[in-house]
Structures are given as C-alpha cells and as structure tokens.
Amino acid sequence: MAGEEQRSYRLGILGASNIAAPAMLEPAAYAGAVNVAAIANRTAAKALVLAEAYGIPYVASSLDELLEMKELDAVYIALSNELHSEWAVKALEAGKHVLVEKPIALTIEEAECLRKASVQTTGAKLEEGLMIAHHPWQQALKSIAESGRFGQLRRIKTRITVPAKDRHAGNYRSVKAKGGGAFADLGCYWLQFLQVLAGLEANDISAQSGFDGPDGCDWTFQAALRYECGLEAECLTSFEMPFRASHTLYFDQTVLTVPDFFRPVKGFYKIKIRHDLPDNRSTLLEFEPMNYYVNQLEAFAEIMDGKQNVNLESALQRVKLQSEIMAAAQQRQIYL
C-alpha cells in the first residue's frame, strides 16, 4: 500500500568477525528499518571493540544469551563457516528472523537440518547473506539472454580469485573441517549467478584441484557444468592468483563481461556490463552507484515484513550442487 510505513526491527549480531562491520554495521546507517541493538561473540573483547566503535548498546555475555533476548526481532550470524547452520537453527528455534553469512551450510545434511527448522518455526524467516544477489545487473543479463538479441548464449566463464593474506593463517578459510578452501568460500557466488541466469540443472559436472593449500584445502579450484541445451559454464576460484572477479558471457553475436562484480562491497560503486570484442569494446549497460550490503539489508527488512519472498530453497539447492562439485574434484584426485 502506498505510503505504508515499514516496521523497525531490532537486530542482534552473533559473531564479531571482520565481515560484521561492512556487511551489517555500516549498512545499518542507510537501512533505517534495522537497528543493531546487541552483539555477542565467543571472545568478548572483540564484541566490545565493535560495540564501542559502532555504538551498539548491549554486549551479551554469550551467544545463547543474545538469542534469549526477547526484545530482539532478528539476528545476523557472522560466525565462521562451520557454525552457520548450527546457530541458524538455534536462532529459528528462538523465534528470531535470521540473516546468516554465506555459505548457509557446508553439507547436504546441514542443509536438511535448516529446511526442517524453517518448516517447524512459525513466522521466523531464514535468508542467506549472499550480497551480490541484491543488485539489478543479474536480472538485466538474464533479460538479455532470454531476449535473443545477441543470439544464443553458448558459454559462461567466471573467474573469482582473491589472494590470501598470510595464507589465511588463523582463519577458518585455511581449515578444511571449518569449510576452508577457495571453492567453499567463493564458489557460491558463481552458483548463485548461474542459478539466476540458467538454473542449476546441469547434465554434467567436472571439477579439479590440487588440494595443496593449508590443511589440504583447495587453494585453486576449477569447475565446469554442461547443460542439456549446450550451454557450458566454467569457474576458476583461487586464493593464490591475482585479484579478479568477472563473468564473461559468449553469445553468437557478441561477448559481454561484468568486469569487477565485487566492487560494490567496498561502498557505493557502479557496475557495468560491457561488450568485449576486438572491434567493439563498449558499455552496454551502466547501473547507478549501489552498495551490495545496503541492498541486502533493505531486502532482509522487506523479507521480515513479508513484502519479499525468502530464498531458502534456492540457497539449499546451491549447497547441494556445491557439495557435489567438491565431491567430483576429490574423486578425481583419488584417481590421479
């Protein structure tokens, strides 16, 4: 209804990791419907630092205490990967709406636990914090592909390479049991994009890695999907190659690129879709400056309002396929 006021939500943060500030505390200044009212962390000192820096009024003594706070409507989970699904379930059981950092789960079994908890919980919504989903460039590319204006889409090539500082020492990304490795950390961005553009119902999966990172984690990982329609989609993720985050789409009549799709995580920046042919290197579409995390927080508020649908099944479908791709790479390693 036009002019209808949006409800204001009081939110608590579980975890004081580095992502909490850019993904929640800074965007909250722009998304007025969400008020960060409390924070808890397993190491209390880190929570106190963030509370002082961002004016969070209450630091809970434990994660459990925060979930017991009846005045909170929602929680944002910024714990390490292996704790995401466990605490998302606990938050749902406590009656809280949940925005949980990606990946929402590490295994198919964890995904099933989340599905059951979401069904059994009345009213509480669960959303994965995959920030790139909240920007119009993906739907614009989908419309271009479906229009046929450049012929058929034949191939999608994605590269997401983010060099690890100090080989992620002391970080969950370098511990296999905690969901470490490049593909667990970065592959979800590729799969979410493919899900929008072409779906995830591929006929063939191939994947490989040397698993030569710390603790046997994959430090560089290659994966490819092939679809019944002939479309091929491939992805390179790495913690050891120079930074790049790009999608390249090969149509019959042109090549389109999204050259730096991570840029809006750092602030309000433009995204461009460009032609990338030797005789045509021009901008096809340019979007106004946006911040992914502000968009995500505003979308989460609308989900809590019931104005947007939650995307849980889509997120769990990605967990399943990501697990299958990782299994394919591990199986290949056995036979090499």
CSV table of C-alpha atoms in Angstrom, one decimal:
chain,number,residue,atom,x,y,z
A,1,MET,CA,0.0,0.0,0.0
A,2,ALA,CA,1.4,3.4,-1.0
A,3,GLY,CA,2.6,5.4,2.0
A,4,GLU,CA,2.6,2.4,4.3
A,5,GLU,CA,5.3,2.7,6.9
A,6,GLN,CA,7.9,-0.1,7.3
A,7,ARG,CA,8.3,-1.6,10.7
A,8,SER,CA,11.5,-1.1,12.5
A,9,TYR,CA,13.4,-4.3,13.6
A,10,ARG,CA,15.8,-4.7,16.5
A,11,LEU,CA,18.7,-7.0,15.5
A,12,GLY,CA,21.5,-8.7,17.3
A,13,ILE,CA,24.8,-9.9,15.9
A,14,LEU,CA,26.2,-13.3,16.6
A,15,GLY,CA,30.0,-13.1,15.9
A,16,ALA,CA,32.5,-10.2,15.7
A,17,SER,CA,34.3,-11.3,12.6
A,18,ASN,CA,35.7,-8.9,10.1
A,19,ILE,CA,32.6,-9.2,7.9
A,20,ALA,CA,30.3,-7.8,10.6
A,21,ALA,CA,31.2,-4.2,10.0
A,22,PRO,CA,30.9,-4.0,6.2
A,23,ALA,CA,28.0,-6.4,5.9
A,24,MET,CA,25.9,-5.1,8.8
A,25,LEU,CA,27.1,-2.3,11.0
A,26,GLU,CA,28.0,0.1,8.2
A,27,PRO,CA,24.9,-0.6,6.0
A,28,ALA,CA,22.6,-0.2,9.1
A,29,ALA,CA,23.3,3.5,8.9
A,30,TYR,CA,21.5,3.6,5.5
A,31,ALA,CA,18.8,0.9,6.1
A,32,GLY,CA,16.7,2.7,8.7
A,33,ALA,CA,14.3,-0.3,9.2
A,34,VAL,CA,17.1,-2.3,11.0
A,35,ASN,CA,18.5,-1.2,14.4
A,36,VAL,CA,21.6,-3.1,15.7
A,37,ALA,CA,20.7,-3.4,19.4
A,38,ALA,CA,23.1,-6.1,20.7
A,39,ILE,CA,26.2,-8.2,19.8
A,40,ALA,CA,27.8,-11.4,21.2
A,41,ASN,CA,31.0,-13.2,20.4
A,42,ARG,CA,32.8,-16.2,21.8
A,43,THR,CA,35.7,-13.8,22.5
A,44,ALA,CA,34.0,-11.0,24.4
A,45,ALA,CA,36.8,-8.5,23.8
A,46,LYS,CA,36.2,-8.4,20.1
A,47,ALA,CA,32.5,-7.8,20.6
A,48,LEU,CA,33.3,-4.9,23.0
A,49,VAL,CA,35.6,-3.3,20.4
A,50,LEU,CA,32.8,-3.3,17.8
A,51,ALA,CA,30.2,-2.2,20.3
A,52,GLU,CA,32.3,0.8,21.2
A,53,ALA,CA,33.2,1.7,17.6
A,54,TYR,CA,29.6,1.5,16.3
A,55,GLY,CA,27.6,2.4,19.3
A,56,ILE,CA,25.9,-1.0,19.9
A,57,PRO,CA,24.1,-0.5,23.2
A,58,TYR,CA,24.4,-4.0,24.6
A,59,VAL,CA,27.1,-6.7,24.6
A,60,ALA,CA,25.7,-10.1,25.6
A,61,SER,CA,27.8,-12.4,27.7
A,62,SER,CA,27.3,-15.4,25.3
A,63,LEU,CA,25.7,-16.3,22.0
A,64,ASP,CA,23.0,-18.1,23.9
A,65,GLU,CA,22.2,-15.1,26.0
A,66,LEU,CA,21.7,-13.0,22.9
A,67,LEU,CA,19.3,-15.5,21.4
A,68,GLU,CA,17.3,-15.4,24.7
A,69,MET,CA,16.8,-11.6,24.4
A,70,LYS,CA,13.0,-11.3,23.8
A,71,GLU,CA,13.3,-7.7,22.6
A,72,LEU,CA,15.3,-8.8,19.5
A,73,ASP,CA,13.4,-9.5,16.3
A,74,ALA,CA,16.3,-10.8,14.3
A,75,VAL,CA,19.9,-11.9,14.3
A,76,TYR,CA,22.7,-11.7,11.8
A,77,ILE,CA,25.2,-14.6,12.0
A,78,ALA,CA,28.8,-13.7,11.3
A,79,LEU,CA,30.5,-16.7,12.8
A,80,SER,CA,32.9,-19.0,11.0
A,81,ASN,CA,31.6,-21.3,8.2
A,82,GLU,CA,31.2,-24.4,10.2
A,83,LEU,CA,28.9,-22.7,12.8
A,84,HIS,CA,26.5,-21.1,10.3
A,85,SER,CA,23.9,-23.8,10.1
A,86,GLU,CA,24.0,-24.8,13.8
A,87,TRP,CA,23.4,-21.2,15.1
A,88,ALA,CA,20.8,-20.5,12.3
A,89,VAL,CA,18.8,-23.5,13.6
A,90,LYS,CA,19.1,-22.2,17.2
A,91,ALA,CA,18.1,-18.7,16.2
A,92,LEU,CA,15.0,-20.0,14.4
A,93,GLU,CA,14.1,-22.1,17.4
A,94,ALA,CA,14.4,-18.9,19.5
A,95,GLY,CA,11.8,-17.3,17.2
A,96,LYS,CA,14.2,-14.9,15.5
A,97,HIS,CA,14.4,-13.9,11.9
A,98,VAL,CA,17.9,-14.9,10.6
A,99,LEU,CA,20.3,-13.4,8.1
A,100,VAL,CA,23.3,-15.8,8.0
A,101,GLU,CA,26.5,-15.2,6.2
A,102,LYS,CA,27.3,-17.4,3.2
A,103,PRO,CA,27.7,-20.3,3.0
A,104,ILE,CA,24.4,-21.0,4.7
A,105,ALA,CA,25.6,-24.6,5.2
A,106,LEU,CA,28.6,-26.8,4.3
A,107,THR,CA,26.9,-30.1,3.7
A,108,ILE,CA,23.7,-31.6,2.4
A,109,GLU,CA,23.0,-32.8,5.9
A,110,GLU,CA,23.3,-29.3,7.4
A,111,ALA,CA,21.0,-28.0,4.6
A,112,GLU,CA,18.4,-30.6,5.5
A,113,CYS,CA,18.5,-29.5,9.2
A,114,LEU,CA,17.9,-25.9,8.1
A,115,ARG,CA,15.0,-27.0,5.9
A,116,LYS,CA,13.3,-28.8,8.8
A,117,ALA,CA,13.9,-26.0,11.3
A,118,SER,CA,12.4,-23.4,8.9
A,119,VAL,CA,9.3,-25.6,8.4
A,120,GLN,CA,8.9,-26.2,12.1
A,121,THR,CA,9.3,-22.5,13.0
A,122,THR,CA,6.2,-20.3,12.7
A,123,GLY,CA,6.9,-16.8,11.5
A,124,ALA,CA,10.7,-16.7,11.6
A,125,LYS,CA,12.4,-16.2,8.2
A,126,LEU,CA,15.8,-17.5,7.2
A,127,GLU,CA,17.9,-15.8,4.5
A,128,GLU,CA,21.5,-16.4,3.3
A,129,GLY,CA,23.6,-13.3,3.2
A,130,LEU,CA,24.9,-13.6,-0.4
A,131,MET,CA,25.1,-9.9,-1.2
A,132,ILE,CA,25.6,-10.0,-5.0
A,133,ALA,CA,22.0,-11.3,-5.3
A,134,HIS,CA,20.7,-7.9,-4.4
A,135,HIS,CA,21.6,-5.9,-7.5
A,136,PRO,CA,19.8,-5.4,-10.8
A,137,TRP,CA,22.7,-6.4,-13.1
A,138,GLN,CA,22.0,-10.1,-12.8
A,139,GLN,CA,18.3,-9.8,-13.9
A,140,ALA,CA,19.5,-7.4,-16.7
A,141,LEU,CA,21.8,-10.1,-18.0
A,142,LYS,CA,19.0,-12.7,-17.7
A,143,SER,CA,16.7,-10.5,-19.7
A,144,ILE,CA,19.4,-10.0,-22.4
A,145,ALA,CA,20.0,-13.8,-22.6
A,146,GLU,CA,16.3,-14.5,-22.9
A,147,SER,CA,15.6,-11.8,-25.5
A,148,GLY,CA,17.9,-13.5,-28.0
A,149,ARG,CA,19.1,-10.1,-29.2
A,150,PHE,CA,22.7,-11.4,-29.5
A,151,GLY,CA,21.8,-14.9,-30.4
A,152,GLN,CA,22.1,-17.9,-28.2
A,153,LEU,CA,24.2,-17.9,-25.0
A,154,ARG,CA,26.9,-20.6,-25.6
A,155,ARG,CA,29.3,-20.3,-22.7
A,156,ILE,CA,29.8,-18.5,-19.4
A,157,LYS,CA,33.3,-18.1,-18.0
A,158,THR,CA,33.7,-16.9,-14.4
A,159,ARG,CA,36.9,-16.1,-12.5
A,160,ILE,CA,36.8,-15.3,-8.8
A,161,THR,CA,40.4,-15.1,-7.5
A,162,VAL,CA,41.2,-13.3,-4.2
A,163,PRO,CA,44.8,-13.7,-3.0
A,164,ALA,CA,45.0,-14.8,0.7
A,165,LYS,CA,46.9,-12.6,3.1
A,166,ASP,CA,49.4,-14.8,5.0
A,167,ARG,CA,47.7,-17.9,3.5
A,168,HIS,CA,44.7,-17.2,5.8
A,169,ALA,CA,46.7,-18.2,8.8
A,170,GLY,CA,44.4,-18.4,11.9
A,171,ASN,CA,41.4,-18.1,9.6
A,172,TYR,CA,38.6,-20.7,9.0
A,173,ARG,CA,39.4,-20.4,5.3
A,174,SER,CA,42.6,-22.4,5.9
A,175,VAL,CA,41.0,-25.2,8.0
A,176,LYS,CA,39.3,-28.0,6.0
A,177,ALA,CA,36.9,-29.0,8.7
A,178,LYS,CA,35.7,-25.4,9.0
A,179,GLY,CA,34.7,-25.1,5.3
A,180,GLY,CA,38.1,-23.8,4.3
A,181,GLY,CA,39.3,-23.6,0.7
A,182,ALA,CA,38.7,-21.3,-2.3
A,183,PHE,CA,35.6,-23.1,-3.7
A,184,ALA,CA,33.7,-23.2,-0.4
A,185,ASP,CA,34.4,-19.5,0.1
A,186,LEU,CA,33.9,-18.2,-3.4
A,187,GLY,CA,32.1,-20.8,-5.5
A,188,CYS,CA,28.7,-19.8,-4.1
A,189,TYR,CA,28.9,-16.5,-6.0
A,190,TRP,CA,29.3,-18.4,-9.3
A,191,LEU,CA,26.4,-20.8,-8.5
A,192,GLN,CA,24.1,-18.0,-7.4
A,193,PHE,CA,24.7,-16.2,-10.7
A,194,LEU,CA,24.2,-19.3,-12.7
A,195,GLN,CA,21.0,-20.1,-10.8
A,196,VAL,CA,19.6,-16.7,-11.9
A,197,LEU,CA,20.8,-16.9,-15.5
A,198,ALA,CA,20.4,-20.6,-16.4
A,199,GLY,CA,19.3,-22.6,-13.4
A,200,LEU,CA,21.4,-25.3,-11.7
A,201,GLU,CA,20.0,-28.4,-13.5
A,202,ALA,CA,23.2,-29.3,-15.3
A,203,ASN,CA,23.7,-32.6,-17.1
A,204,ASP,CA,27.4,-33.0,-16.4
A,205,ILE,CA,29.8,-31.9,-13.6
A,206,SER,CA,33.6,-31.8,-13.8
A,207,ALA,CA,36.0,-30.3,-11.2
A,208,GLN,CA,39.6,-30.5,-10.2
A,209,SER,CA,42.0,-29.1,-7.6
A,210,GLY,CA,45.4,-30.0,-6.3
A,211,PHE,CA,44.2,-29.5,-2.7
A,212,ASP,CA,47.6,-28.2,-1.9
A,213,GLY,CA,46.6,-25.3,0.4
A,214,PRO,CA,47.0,-25.4,4.2
A,215,ASP,CA,45.4,-28.4,5.8
A,216,GLY,CA,44.7,-29.9,2.4
A,217,CYS,CA,42.3,-27.1,1.4
A,218,ASP,CA,41.8,-26.3,-2.2
A,219,TRP,CA,43.8,-23.1,-2.9
A,220,THR,CA,42.9,-23.1,-6.6
A,221,PHE,CA,39.8,-24.9,-7.9
A,222,GLN,CA,38.3,-25.3,-11.4
A,223,ALA,CA,34.8,-26.4,-12.1
A,224,ALA,CA,32.6,-26.8,-15.1
A,225,LEU,CA,28.9,-27.5,-15.7
A,226,ARG,CA,27.3,-28.6,-19.0
A,227,TYR,CA,23.6,-28.2,-19.7
A,228,GLU,CA,21.2,-30.1,-22.0
A,229,CYS,CA,20.8,-27.0,-24.2
A,230,GLY,CA,24.5,-27.0,-24.9
A,231,LEU,CA,25.4,-24.2,-22.6
A,232,GLU,CA,28.8,-24.6,-20.8
A,233,ALA,CA,29.6,-22.8,-17.6
A,234,GLU,CA,33.1,-22.8,-16.0
A,235,CYS,CA,34.6,-21.2,-13.0
A,236,LEU,CA,38.0,-20.7,-11.6
A,237,THR,CA,38.4,-19.8,-7.9
A,238,SER,CA,41.7,-19.2,-6.2
A,239,PHE,CA,43.4,-17.9,-3.1
A,240,GLU,CA,46.8,-17.6,-4.8
A,241,MET,CA,46.1,-15.9,-8.1
A,242,PRO,CA,45.9,-12.1,-8.6
A,243,PHE,CA,42.6,-10.5,-7.7
A,244,ARG,CA,39.8,-10.7,-10.3
A,245,ALA,CA,36.0,-11.1,-10.1
A,246,SER,CA,34.5,-11.3,-13.5
A,247,HIS,CA,31.8,-13.0,-15.6
A,248,THR,CA,32.3,-13.4,-19.4
A,249,LEU,CA,29.3,-14.4,-21.5
A,250,TYR,CA,29.8,-15.7,-25.0
A,251,PHE,CA,26.8,-15.2,-27.3
A,252,ASP,CA,26.6,-16.0,-31.0
A,253,GLN,CA,27.0,-12.3,-31.9
A,254,THR,CA,28.9,-10.7,-29.0
A,255,VAL,CA,30.8,-11.3,-25.8
A,256,LEU,CA,29.6,-9.5,-22.7
A,257,THR,CA,31.6,-9.0,-19.5
A,258,VAL,CA,30.9,-7.9,-16.0
A,259,PRO,CA,34.5,-6.9,-15.2
A,260,ASP,CA,34.5,-6.3,-11.4
A,261,PHE,CA,31.3,-7.5,-9.9
A,262,PHE,CA,32.7,-7.4,-6.3
A,263,ARG,CA,33.4,-3.7,-6.3
A,264,PRO,CA,30.1,-2.6,-4.6
A,265,VAL,CA,31.1,-4.5,-1.4
A,266,LYS,CA,33.5,-1.6,-0.6
A,267,GLY,CA,31.0,1.2,-0.9
A,268,PHE,CA,28.6,2.8,-3.4
A,269,TYR,CA,30.0,1.9,-6.9
A,270,LYS,CA,28.8,1.5,-10.4
A,271,ILE,CA,28.5,-1.9,-12.1
A,272,LYS,CA,28.9,-2.0,-15.9
A,273,ILE,CA,28.0,-4.7,-18.5
A,274,ARG,CA,30.4,-4.3,-21.4
A,275,HIS,CA,30.9,-5.6,-24.9
A,276,ASP,CA,34.3,-7.3,-25.1
A,277,LEU,CA,35.1,-7.9,-28.8
A,278,PRO,CA,38.2,-6.7,-30.6
A,279,ASP,CA,36.0,-4.4,-32.7
A,280,ASN,CA,33.5,-3.5,-30.0
A,281,ARG,CA,34.7,-2.7,-26.5
A,282,SER,CA,31.8,-0.5,-25.3
A,283,THR,CA,29.5,-0.2,-22.3
A,284,LEU,CA,26.1,-1.9,-22.9
A,285,LEU,CA,24.6,-1.0,-19.5
A,286,GLU,CA,25.7,1.1,-16.6
A,287,PHE,CA,24.0,1.0,-13.2
A,288,GLU,CA,23.9,3.8,-10.7
A,289,PRO,CA,26.3,3.5,-7.7
A,290,MET,CA,25.0,1.0,-5.2
A,291,ASN,CA,26.3,-0.9,-2.1
A,292,TYR,CA,25.5,-4.6,-2.1
A,293,TYR,CA,25.2,-4.8,1.6
A,294,VAL,CA,22.9,-1.9,1.9
A,295,ASN,CA,20.7,-3.5,-0.8
A,296,GLN,CA,20.9,-6.8,1.1
A,297,LEU,CA,19.9,-5.3,4.4
A,298,GLU,CA,17.0,-3.4,2.9
A,299,ALA,CA,15.8,-6.7,1.2
A,300,PHE,CA,16.1,-8.5,4.5
A,301,ALA,CA,13.8,-5.9,6.1
A,302,GLU,CA,11.3,-6.5,3.4
A,303,ILE,CA,11.5,-10.2,3.9
A,304,MET,CA,10.8,-9.8,7.6
A,305,ASP,CA,7.9,-7.5,6.5
A,306,GLY,CA,6.5,-10.2,4.2
A,307,LYS,CA,7.0,-8.0,1.2
A,308,GLN,CA,9.7,-10.2,-0.3
A,309,ASN,CA,9.8,-14.0,-0.5
A,310,VAL,CA,12.6,-15.8,1.3
A,311,ASN,CA,15.0,-17.6,-1.0
A,312,LEU,CA,15.8,-20.6,1.3
A,313,GLU,CA,15.2,-23.4,-1.2
A,314,SER,CA,17.4,-21.7,-3.8
A,315,ALA,CA,20.2,-21.4,-1.2
A,316,LEU,CA,19.8,-25.1,-0.2
A,317,GLN,CA,19.9,-26.1,-3.8
A,318,ARG,CA,23.2,-24.3,-4.2
A,319,VAL,CA,24.6,-26.1,-1.1
A,320,LYS,CA,23.7,-29.5,-2.7
A,321,LEU,CA,25.3,-28.7,-6.0
A,322,GLN,CA,28.4,-27.2,-4.4
A,323,SER,CA,28.8,-30.3,-2.3
A,324,GLU,CA,28.5,-32.5,-5.5
A,325,ILE,CA,31.1,-30.4,-7.3
A,326,MET,CA,33.6,-30.7,-4.4
A,327,ALA,CA,33.0,-34.4,-4.3
A,328,ALA,CA,33.7,-34.7,-8.0
A,329,ALA,CA,37.1,-32.9,-7.5
A,330,GLN,CA,38.0,-35.1,-4.6
A,331,GLN,CA,37.1,-38.2,-6.6
A,332,ARG,CA,39.3,-37.1,-9.5
A,333,GLN,CA,42.2,-36.5,-7.1
A,334,ILE,CA,41.9,-40.1,-5.9
A,335,TYR,CA,42.3,-41.4,-9.4
A,336,LEU,CA,45.1,-39.1,-10.5
